[in-house]
C-alpha cells in the first residue's frame, strides 16, 4: 500500500483489519510511505502517479497479480471474486467502479467509459 498524506489511521486499519492474508500462500499487503523519489517532483499527484513512482518496488515482487486501489476503495472488501473473474477471462487489466450521483462524483476518482 502506497500512502501519502496523514496516513496513520489508514495504516492502522490495514494492520488491524486486513489480517486475512496467508504468508504461506505469498499473500500480503506491503506498506510504502510516500517519498519524493523523482527529480523536481513533489508528493504523488494521484493513484496513477503513486504507482508510476513505485513501479520498481512493485516489479521487484514479481507478483502474478497486483490489485491497485485508490484510498476511497480501501475497506474490508473481498476482491477475490474480481480477481477470479479477471483470471477466468484472461484479462490484461480489470477496473472496478460503481455509479454515483453526479453531485457526489467530485469526491471520488472519476472514470469515463465509451
CSV table of C-alpha atoms in Angstrom, one decimal:
chain,number,residue,atom,x,y,z
A,1,UNK,CA,0.0,0.0,0.0
A,2,UNK,CA,1.4,3.4,-1.1
A,3,UNK,CA,0.4,6.0,1.4
A,4,UNK,CA,0.8,9.8,1.4
A,5,UNK,CA,-0.9,12.5,3.5
A,6,UNK,CA,-1.8,11.8,7.1
A,7,UNK,CA,-1.8,8.0,6.6
A,8,UNK,CA,-1.7,6.9,10.3
A,9,UNK,CA,-5.3,5.8,10.5
A,10,UNK,CA,-5.2,4.1,7.2
A,11,UNK,CA,-2.1,2.2,8.2
A,12,UNK,CA,-3.8,1.2,11.4
A,13,UNK,CA,-6.9,0.0,9.5
A,14,UNK,CA,-4.8,-2.1,7.2
A,15,UNK,CA,-2.8,-3.6,10.0
A,16,UNK,CA,-5.8,-4.5,12.1
A,17,UNK,CA,-8.5,-5.2,9.5
A,18,UNK,CA,-6.6,-7.0,6.7
A,19,UNK,CA,-5.1,-9.9,8.6
A,20,UNK,CA,-6.9,-12.3,6.3
A,21,UNK,CA,-3.8,-12.8,4.0
A,22,UNK,CA,-1.8,-16.0,4.2
A,23,UNK,CA,2.0,-15.7,4.2
A,24,UNK,CA,2.3,-19.4,3.2
A,25,UNK,CA,0.4,-18.5,0.0
A,26,UNK,CA,2.5,-15.4,-0.5
A,27,UNK,CA,-0.4,-13.1,0.1
A,28,UNK,CA,0.4,-9.8,1.8
A,29,UNK,CA,-0.1,-6.1,1.9
A,30,UNK,CA,3.1,-4.1,1.9
A,31,UNK,CA,3.1,-0.5,3.2
A,32,UNK,CA,5.1,2.0,1.2
A,33,UNK,CA,5.1,5.5,2.8
A,34,UNK,CA,5.3,8.5,0.4
A,35,UNK,CA,8.8,9.6,-0.7
A,36,UNK,CA,10.0,12.3,-3.0
A,37,UNK,CA,11.6,9.9,-5.5
A,38,UNK,CA,11.7,11.8,-8.8
A,39,UNK,CA,13.7,15.0,-9.6
A,40,UNK,CA,11.7,18.1,-9.3
A,41,UNK,CA,8.6,16.2,-8.2
A,42,UNK,CA,6.6,16.8,-5.1
A,43,UNK,CA,4.5,14.1,-3.5
A,44,UNK,CA,2.2,11.9,-5.5
A,45,UNK,CA,-0.3,13.6,-7.8
A,46,UNK,CA,-2.9,10.8,-7.5
A,47,UNK,CA,-3.1,7.0,-7.6
A,48,UNK,CA,-1.6,6.5,-11.1
A,49,UNK,CA,1.4,8.8,-10.2
A,50,UNK,CA,2.0,6.9,-6.9
A,51,UNK,CA,2.0,3.6,-8.9
A,52,UNK,CA,4.3,5.0,-11.5
A,53,UNK,CA,6.8,6.3,-9.0
A,54,UNK,CA,6.9,2.9,-7.2
A,55,UNK,CA,7.0,0.6,-10.2
A,56,UNK,CA,10.5,-0.5,-9.4
A,57,UNK,CA,9.3,-1.8,-6.0
A,58,UNK,CA,6.2,-3.3,-7.4
A,59,UNK,CA,8.1,-5.2,-10.1
A,60,UNK,CA,10.7,-6.5,-7.6
A,61,UNK,CA,8.0,-8.7,-6.1
A,62,UNK,CA,7.4,-10.4,-9.4
A,63,UNK,CA,3.8,-10.9,-8.4
A,64,UNK,CA,1.5,-12.7,-10.8
A,65,UNK,CA,-1.3,-10.3,-9.9
A,66,UNK,CA,-1.4,-6.8,-8.4
A,67,UNK,CA,-4.5,-5.1,-7.1
A,68,UNK,CA,-4.3,-1.3,-7.2
A,69,UNK,CA,-6.9,0.6,-5.2
A,70,UNK,CA,-7.5,4.3,-4.6
A,71,UNK,CA,-7.7,5.4,-1.0
A,72,UNK,CA,-11.5,5.5,-1.1
A,73,UNK,CA,-11.6,1.8,-2.0
A,74,UNK,CA,-9.6,0.6,1.0
A,75,UNK,CA,-12.1,-1.1,3.3
A,76,UNK,CA,-12.8,-4.6,4.4
A,77,UNK,CA,-13.8,-5.7,0.9
A,78,UNK,CA,-13.2,-9.2,-0.6
A,79,UNK,CA,-11.6,-8.7,-4.0
A,80,UNK,CA,-11.2,-12.4,-4.7
A,81,UNK,CA,-14.3,-12.6,-6.9
A,82,UNK,CA,-13.0,-9.8,-9.1
A,83,UNK,CA,-9.6,-11.5,-9.3
A,84,UNK,CA,-11.2,-14.8,-10.2
A,85,UNK,CA,-13.2,-13.2,-13.0
A,86,UNK,CA,-10.1,-11.4,-14.2
A,87,UNK,CA,-8.1,-14.7,-14.4
A,88,UNK,CA,-11.0,-16.7,-16.0
A,89,UNK,CA,-11.5,-14.1,-18.7
A,90,UNK,CA,-7.7,-13.9,-19.4
A,91,UNK,CA,-7.9,-10.1,-19.0
A,92,UNK,CA,-4.8,-7.9,-19.0
A,93,UNK,CA,-6.4,-5.3,-16.8
A,94,UNK,CA,-9.6,-5.2,-14.8
A,95,UNK,CA,-11.1,-2.0,-13.5
A,96,UNK,CA,-13.8,-2.0,-10.8
A,97,UNK,CA,-16.1,1.1,-10.5
A,98,UNK,CA,-19.6,1.9,-9.5
A,99,UNK,CA,-22.0,4.7,-10.4
A,100,UNK,CA,-22.6,7.6,-8.0
A,101,UNK,CA,-24.8,10.6,-8.3
A,102,UNK,CA,-23.1,13.4,-10.4
A,103,UNK,CA,-23.2,15.8,-7.5
A,104,UNK,CA,-21.1,13.4,-5.4
A,105,UNK,CA,-18.7,12.3,-8.2
A,106,UNK,CA,-16.1,15.0,-7.5
A,107,UNK,CA,-15.5,13.5,-4.1
A,108,UNK,CA,-14.1,10.3,-5.8
A,109,UNK,CA,-11.8,9.3,-8.6
A,110,UNK,CA,-13.9,9.7,-11.7
A,111,UNK,CA,-13.8,7.3,-14.6
A,112,UNK,CA,-15.3,7.9,-18.1
A,113,UNK,CA,-16.4,5.0,-20.3
A,114,UNK,CA,-17.0,4.7,-24.0
